[in-house]
Amino acid sequence: MVEGKCMYMCPESERNLRELQRRLHPFEIVKGTEKTKRPSADPDATVKEYSRPAAGKAEVIPSDLRPPKVLFKTWSYLVDKILSKNDISYLARYNFVFDRLRSIRQDAVIQRSEEPEIITILEQAIRFHHLSSYRLCEQSMGDFDTKICNDHMNECLSRLLLFYQFYPNLCRNQVEFQSLYLLCNLGSTNAAMHILSLPVKIRKHPRIQLALHLNRAYLEHNFVRFIRLIEKCNYIESCALLKYRTSFLISSLETMNTAYHSKVLTFPACVLSNWLGFDSAHQALCFCQECGLTIKDNSVCFTKGAMKERSKMKHKRTFSQKFVDCKLKKRSPPDIIKGLEIKINETEKPPVDMWNYVN
């Protein structure tokens, strides 16, 4: 097992190489040298970038690896100094932090790190991915790939749950992330069984119970109950649930189209908006129109056979003031990502090497 010896956010060799090759990110350049022939790297701002493992690549040396405490210092810098740059677009901030986070996780994996700092990094990384997935949901696929973001979030979550398994006394935030695990896998039998196998004290927690109720409403296609339960979720939980919104709304409209079909009666848009959690009646009408339903006098005409095939619908993910934005309460991205502080016994080690169970 390799032990990192680099005490900087970026190894000096990489910093000098990227400066020479002019591959410094604008966040890493010394102010005043941006327009020079060779911009200078700021040692206090340059962060090790992600490097994809490749066959034949030289073995990693300790001086290029950052130990857990330096990894945590690096992650804290990214959260406090980069994500707080409100004068820069969130997409630009996300792209930089996303790449450097991959590098942090890579260093931790190579060293098979089991220190408490890694748990904190994983927890905050999961919040970062959920926050970003929502904040960038209206970006084009070319600028932001939701699937890639979610895939990395799932990797962090899987690794975190493994840590929880081997560090039973280091799990002060376990309820939050066990709940998120189920919310990210609604309808999954394996996810539900995992939650039901947790200790009673955790399983009976209100946040876990809320996630179980949401899972049941999702399986039963009880759209009214599902929407009401989302109102009780916190900001990050609501961000996680956004990925189900479009498909769940379409399923709900299909059910209502069968239940309320009529050749003479219409369904009020204001009622539909309230039932399905749209921000406004106008938003509800636009969504129904895209599904193929006829709109008449601020009402929806439900008619059998009117709904389009799902493959022909072109819904786009949008922000939700009612279920997500209203829960932000003027908190900044760093505030959301940091969540609750974790105070743990740094000397505790698991009885079995956790990394034997990591693929």
XYZ file of C-alpha atoms in Angstrom:
359
model
C 0.000 0.000 0.000
C 1.418 3.390 -1.036
C 1.458 6.249 1.466
C 1.185 9.750 0.029
C 3.964 12.235 0.752
C 2.802 15.311 -1.203
C 1.814 18.095 1.210
C 0.508 20.462 -1.478
C -2.791 20.501 -3.330
C -0.807 19.783 -6.502
C 2.555 18.005 -6.767
C 5.328 20.412 -7.725
C 6.278 18.307 -10.757
C 2.748 18.515 -12.196
C 2.460 22.201 -11.398
C 5.678 22.997 -13.254
C 4.743 20.757 -16.195
C 1.310 22.278 -16.665
C 2.767 25.759 -16.378
C 5.292 24.899 -19.080
C 2.595 23.355 -21.309
C 0.182 26.255 -20.637
C -2.451 23.891 -19.243
C -3.272 25.915 -16.164
C -6.921 26.585 -15.399
C -7.849 30.281 -14.979
C -8.546 29.541 -11.299
C -4.912 28.449 -10.871
C -3.061 31.365 -12.493
C -1.291 34.098 -10.549
C -3.260 37.315 -10.975
C -1.623 39.696 -13.413
C 0.055 36.967 -15.465
C -3.047 35.753 -17.324
C -2.142 37.527 -20.575
C 1.580 36.873 -20.494
C 3.283 34.454 -22.839
C 3.625 31.947 -20.013
C 1.097 32.442 -17.173
C 2.460 31.576 -13.741
C 0.983 28.873 -11.524
C -0.173 29.921 -8.080
C 1.127 27.247 -5.640
C -1.738 28.050 -3.271
C -4.408 27.708 -5.953
C -3.170 24.974 -8.298
C -4.976 21.677 -7.715
C -3.906 18.293 -9.030
C -5.989 17.387 -12.070
C -7.483 13.974 -12.780
C -5.296 11.650 -14.837
C -6.877 8.579 -16.373
C -5.033 5.315 -15.572
C -3.461 3.789 -18.677
C -1.637 0.584 -19.540
C 2.114 1.015 -19.450
C 1.876 4.164 -17.358
C 4.660 4.570 -14.811
C 3.846 3.454 -11.279
C 2.594 6.220 -8.996
C 5.239 7.510 -6.638
C 4.512 8.676 -3.060
C 5.612 12.252 -3.788
C 2.712 12.573 -6.275
C 0.077 11.319 -3.829
C -1.605 13.499 -1.221
C -2.293 11.962 2.208
C -5.897 12.065 3.569
C -5.429 15.290 5.549
C -4.115 17.076 2.450
C -6.971 15.613 0.382
C -9.442 17.045 2.872
C -7.636 20.409 2.820
C -7.817 20.363 -0.986
C -11.526 19.515 -1.002
C -12.233 22.259 1.556
C -10.434 24.729 -0.695
C -12.566 23.703 -3.664
C -15.770 24.113 -1.670
C -14.908 27.327 0.176
C -12.889 29.193 -2.448
C -14.085 27.920 -5.840
C -17.765 27.109 -5.416
C -18.269 30.408 -3.591
C -17.187 32.451 -6.667
C -20.634 33.834 -7.462
C -19.226 36.069 -10.201
C -18.344 32.935 -12.202
C -21.008 30.736 -13.826
C -21.892 27.649 -11.818
C -21.133 25.485 -14.861
C -17.519 26.732 -14.936
C -17.168 26.141 -11.203
C -18.700 22.686 -11.494
C -16.405 21.557 -14.318
C -13.285 22.534 -12.371
C -14.419 21.037 -9.051
C -15.745 17.864 -10.707
C -12.369 17.109 -12.301
C -10.377 17.887 -9.137
C -12.757 15.798 -7.043
C -12.055 12.814 -9.301
C -8.354 13.338 -8.615
C -8.984 13.450 -4.869
C -10.947 10.209 -4.986
C -8.267 8.628 -7.172
C -5.532 9.450 -4.642
C -7.666 8.011 -1.834
C -8.287 4.763 -3.724
C -4.628 4.271 -4.647
C -3.672 4.638 -0.986
C -6.631 2.537 0.171
C -7.329 5.359 2.601
C -9.607 4.569 5.547
C -9.214 7.803 7.505
C -12.210 9.810 8.772
C -11.445 12.653 6.351
C -12.369 10.388 3.433
C -15.834 9.782 4.885
C -16.393 13.532 5.138
C -15.173 14.079 1.563
C -17.522 11.381 0.222
C -20.509 12.770 2.109
C -19.892 16.289 0.874
C -19.171 15.028 -2.655
C -22.580 13.346 -2.765
C -24.274 16.603 -1.786
C -22.173 18.413 -4.401
C -23.316 16.047 -7.175
C -26.987 16.333 -6.194
C -26.776 20.113 -5.959
C -25.022 20.340 -9.329
C -27.422 17.951 -11.031
C -30.251 20.311 -10.118
C -28.451 23.629 -10.639
C -27.426 22.543 -14.155
C -30.568 20.636 -15.129
C -31.494 23.160 -17.832
C -28.065 23.040 -19.511
C -27.691 21.342 -22.879
C -26.301 17.807 -23.035
C -23.129 19.166 -24.607
C -22.441 21.407 -21.617
C -23.592 19.121 -18.813
C -24.201 15.367 -18.835
C -26.653 14.435 -16.096
C -25.885 10.735 -16.418
C -22.153 11.196 -15.823
C -22.862 13.348 -12.785
C -25.272 10.748 -11.375
C -22.871 7.888 -12.104
C -20.133 9.556 -10.068
C -22.597 10.345 -7.303
C -23.594 6.668 -7.163
C -19.931 5.630 -6.978
C -19.395 7.964 -4.018
C -22.575 6.724 -2.336
C -21.669 3.049 -2.762
C -18.207 3.658 -1.324
C -19.678 5.656 1.564
C -22.148 2.915 2.520
C -19.234 0.506 2.581
C -17.420 2.801 4.989
C -20.528 2.900 7.172
C -20.546 -0.888 7.256
C -16.971 -1.090 8.534
C -17.057 2.018 10.745
C -20.310 1.591 12.715
C -19.310 4.301 15.202
C -18.403 6.885 12.564
C -21.861 7.211 11.109
C -23.354 10.379 12.562
C -24.731 11.302 9.141
C -25.768 7.782 8.216
C -29.506 8.514 8.317
C -29.148 11.284 5.746
C -27.234 9.142 3.261
C -29.106 5.886 3.818
C -32.246 7.867 3.042
C -30.618 9.360 -0.071
C -29.622 5.870 -1.202
C -33.256 4.776 -1.257
C -34.436 8.020 -2.854
C -31.877 7.527 -5.628
C -33.188 4.004 -6.218
C -36.967 4.261 -5.884
C -38.684 1.058 -6.976
C -35.554 -1.035 -6.408
C -36.135 -4.188 -4.365
C -32.461 -4.370 -3.418
C -32.457 -0.790 -2.124
C -35.611 -1.372 -0.080
C -34.229 -4.607 1.395
C -31.002 -2.807 2.292
C -32.930 -0.158 4.226
C -35.077 -2.759 5.981
C -31.925 -4.612 7.063
C -30.589 -1.576 8.940
C -30.715 -1.464 12.756
C -34.135 -0.575 14.149
C -32.902 2.742 15.550
C -31.911 3.900 12.062
C -34.820 2.274 10.253
C -37.379 4.010 12.484
C -35.863 7.461 12.013
C -38.368 9.958 10.482
C -36.092 10.628 7.462
C -35.821 6.930 6.678
C -39.558 6.472 7.160
C -40.210 9.367 4.791
C -38.018 7.708 2.153
C -39.874 4.408 2.617
C -43.244 6.163 2.242
C -42.009 7.846 -0.942
C -40.843 4.495 -2.274
C -44.251 2.966 -1.570
C -46.113 5.861 -3.218
C -43.805 5.546 -6.225
C -44.468 1.810 -6.561
C -48.229 2.318 -6.170
C -48.215 5.226 -8.679
C -50.029 7.260 -6.047
C -49.087 10.603 -7.564
C -50.995 12.818 -5.128
C -49.373 11.189 -2.093
C -45.959 11.226 -3.791
C -46.188 14.972 -4.423
C -47.367 15.655 -0.862
C -44.458 13.672 0.557
C -41.920 15.583 -1.564
C -43.061 18.740 0.208
C -41.598 17.270 3.432
C -38.178 16.584 1.892
C -35.197 18.818 2.477
C -33.269 20.586 -0.280
C -30.814 17.806 -1.185
C -33.524 15.118 -1.025
C -35.669 17.209 -3.375
C -32.730 17.605 -5.787
C -32.291 13.815 -5.765
C -35.967 13.252 -6.563
C -35.958 15.602 -9.543
C -34.829 12.824 -11.893
C -38.174 11.039 -11.408
C -40.298 14.112 -12.026
C -40.863 13.949 -15.776
C -41.571 10.205 -16.007
C -43.757 10.334 -12.902
C -45.768 13.270 -14.260
C -46.330 11.468 -17.551
C -47.475 8.327 -15.714
C -49.806 10.443 -13.591
C -51.335 12.096 -16.646
C -51.809 8.702 -18.290
C -53.734 7.553 -15.228
C -55.813 10.727 -15.118
C -56.474 10.544 -18.860
C -58.093 7.162 -18.320
C -59.941 8.104 -15.131
C -61.281 11.509 -16.203
C -61.760 11.108 -19.955
C -64.842 12.894 -21.251
C -66.046 14.338 -24.533
C -67.772 17.294 -22.868
C -66.043 17.961 -19.536
C -62.616 19.470 -18.907
C -60.231 19.360 -15.951
C -59.223 22.729 -14.364
C -55.544 23.527 -14.799
C -55.330 25.062 -11.319
C -56.438 21.777 -9.736
C -54.068 19.782 -11.934
C -51.211 22.105 -11.000
C -51.924 21.615 -7.293
C -52.225 17.839 -7.561
C -49.058 17.314 -9.587
C -46.908 20.006 -8.033
C -46.399 22.368 -10.967
C -45.216 25.880 -10.151
C -48.161 27.394 -12.012
C -51.271 26.501 -13.991
C -49.529 27.739 -17.144
C -46.643 25.332 -16.587
C -49.133 22.486 -16.122
C -50.929 23.361 -19.379
C -47.656 23.493 -21.336
C -46.644 20.093 -20.002
C -50.027 18.573 -20.890
C -49.891 20.073 -24.367
C -46.485 18.485 -24.983
C -48.023 15.151 -23.945
C -50.625 15.510 -26.686
C -53.601 16.592 -24.575
C -55.939 19.325 -25.808
C -56.063 22.624 -23.913
C -59.308 24.612 -23.739
C -60.057 27.697 -21.641
C -57.320 27.075 -19.037
C -58.467 23.491 -18.684
C -57.299 20.110 -19.943
C -59.406 17.833 -22.112
C -58.757 14.223 -21.153
C -59.531 11.911 -24.073
C -58.581 8.263 -24.459
C -55.862 7.788 -27.030
C -54.815 11.445 -26.974
C -51.525 10.924 -25.141
C -48.442 10.760 -27.371
C -45.994 7.910 -27.252
C -43.283 8.706 -24.723
C -40.578 8.510 -27.382
C -42.229 11.412 -29.202
C -42.437 13.688 -26.165
C -39.752 16.349 -25.812
C -39.957 17.410 -22.194
C -36.971 19.192 -20.700
C -35.904 19.133 -17.088
C -36.703 22.432 -15.423
C -36.240 24.106 -12.074
C -38.994 23.700 -9.493
C -39.687 26.640 -7.227
C -42.381 24.796 -5.320
C -40.426 21.673 -4.385
C -36.744 22.627 -4.551
C -35.849 26.311 -4.777
C -38.084 27.379 -1.893
C -36.088 25.096 0.423
C -32.737 26.723 -0.324
C -33.402 29.565 2.147
C -30.574 31.801 0.885
C -27.904 29.209 1.679
C -24.828 29.212 -0.557
C -23.465 26.103 -2.332
C -20.715 25.677 0.318
C -23.368 25.778 3.059
C -25.396 23.071 1.322
C -22.396 20.866 0.588
C -20.881 21.026 4.071
C -24.040 19.937 5.854
C -23.447 18.776 9.415
C -19.944 18.537 10.799
C -18.693 15.067 11.723
C -16.657 14.624 14.897
C -15.204 11.143 15.137
C -12.486 9.127 16.794
C -9.612 9.241 14.317
C -7.840 6.271 15.911
C -10.615 3.755 15.280
C -9.994 1.158 12.580
C -12.321 -1.550 11.235
C -11.637 -5.167 12.217
C -11.400 -6.198 8.532
C -9.717 -4.444 5.615
C -12.621 -2.675 3.887
C -10.754 -2.471 0.575
C -10.992 -6.228 0.132
C -14.685 -5.626 -0.575
C -14.185 -2.822 -3.118
C -14.350 -3.720 -6.770
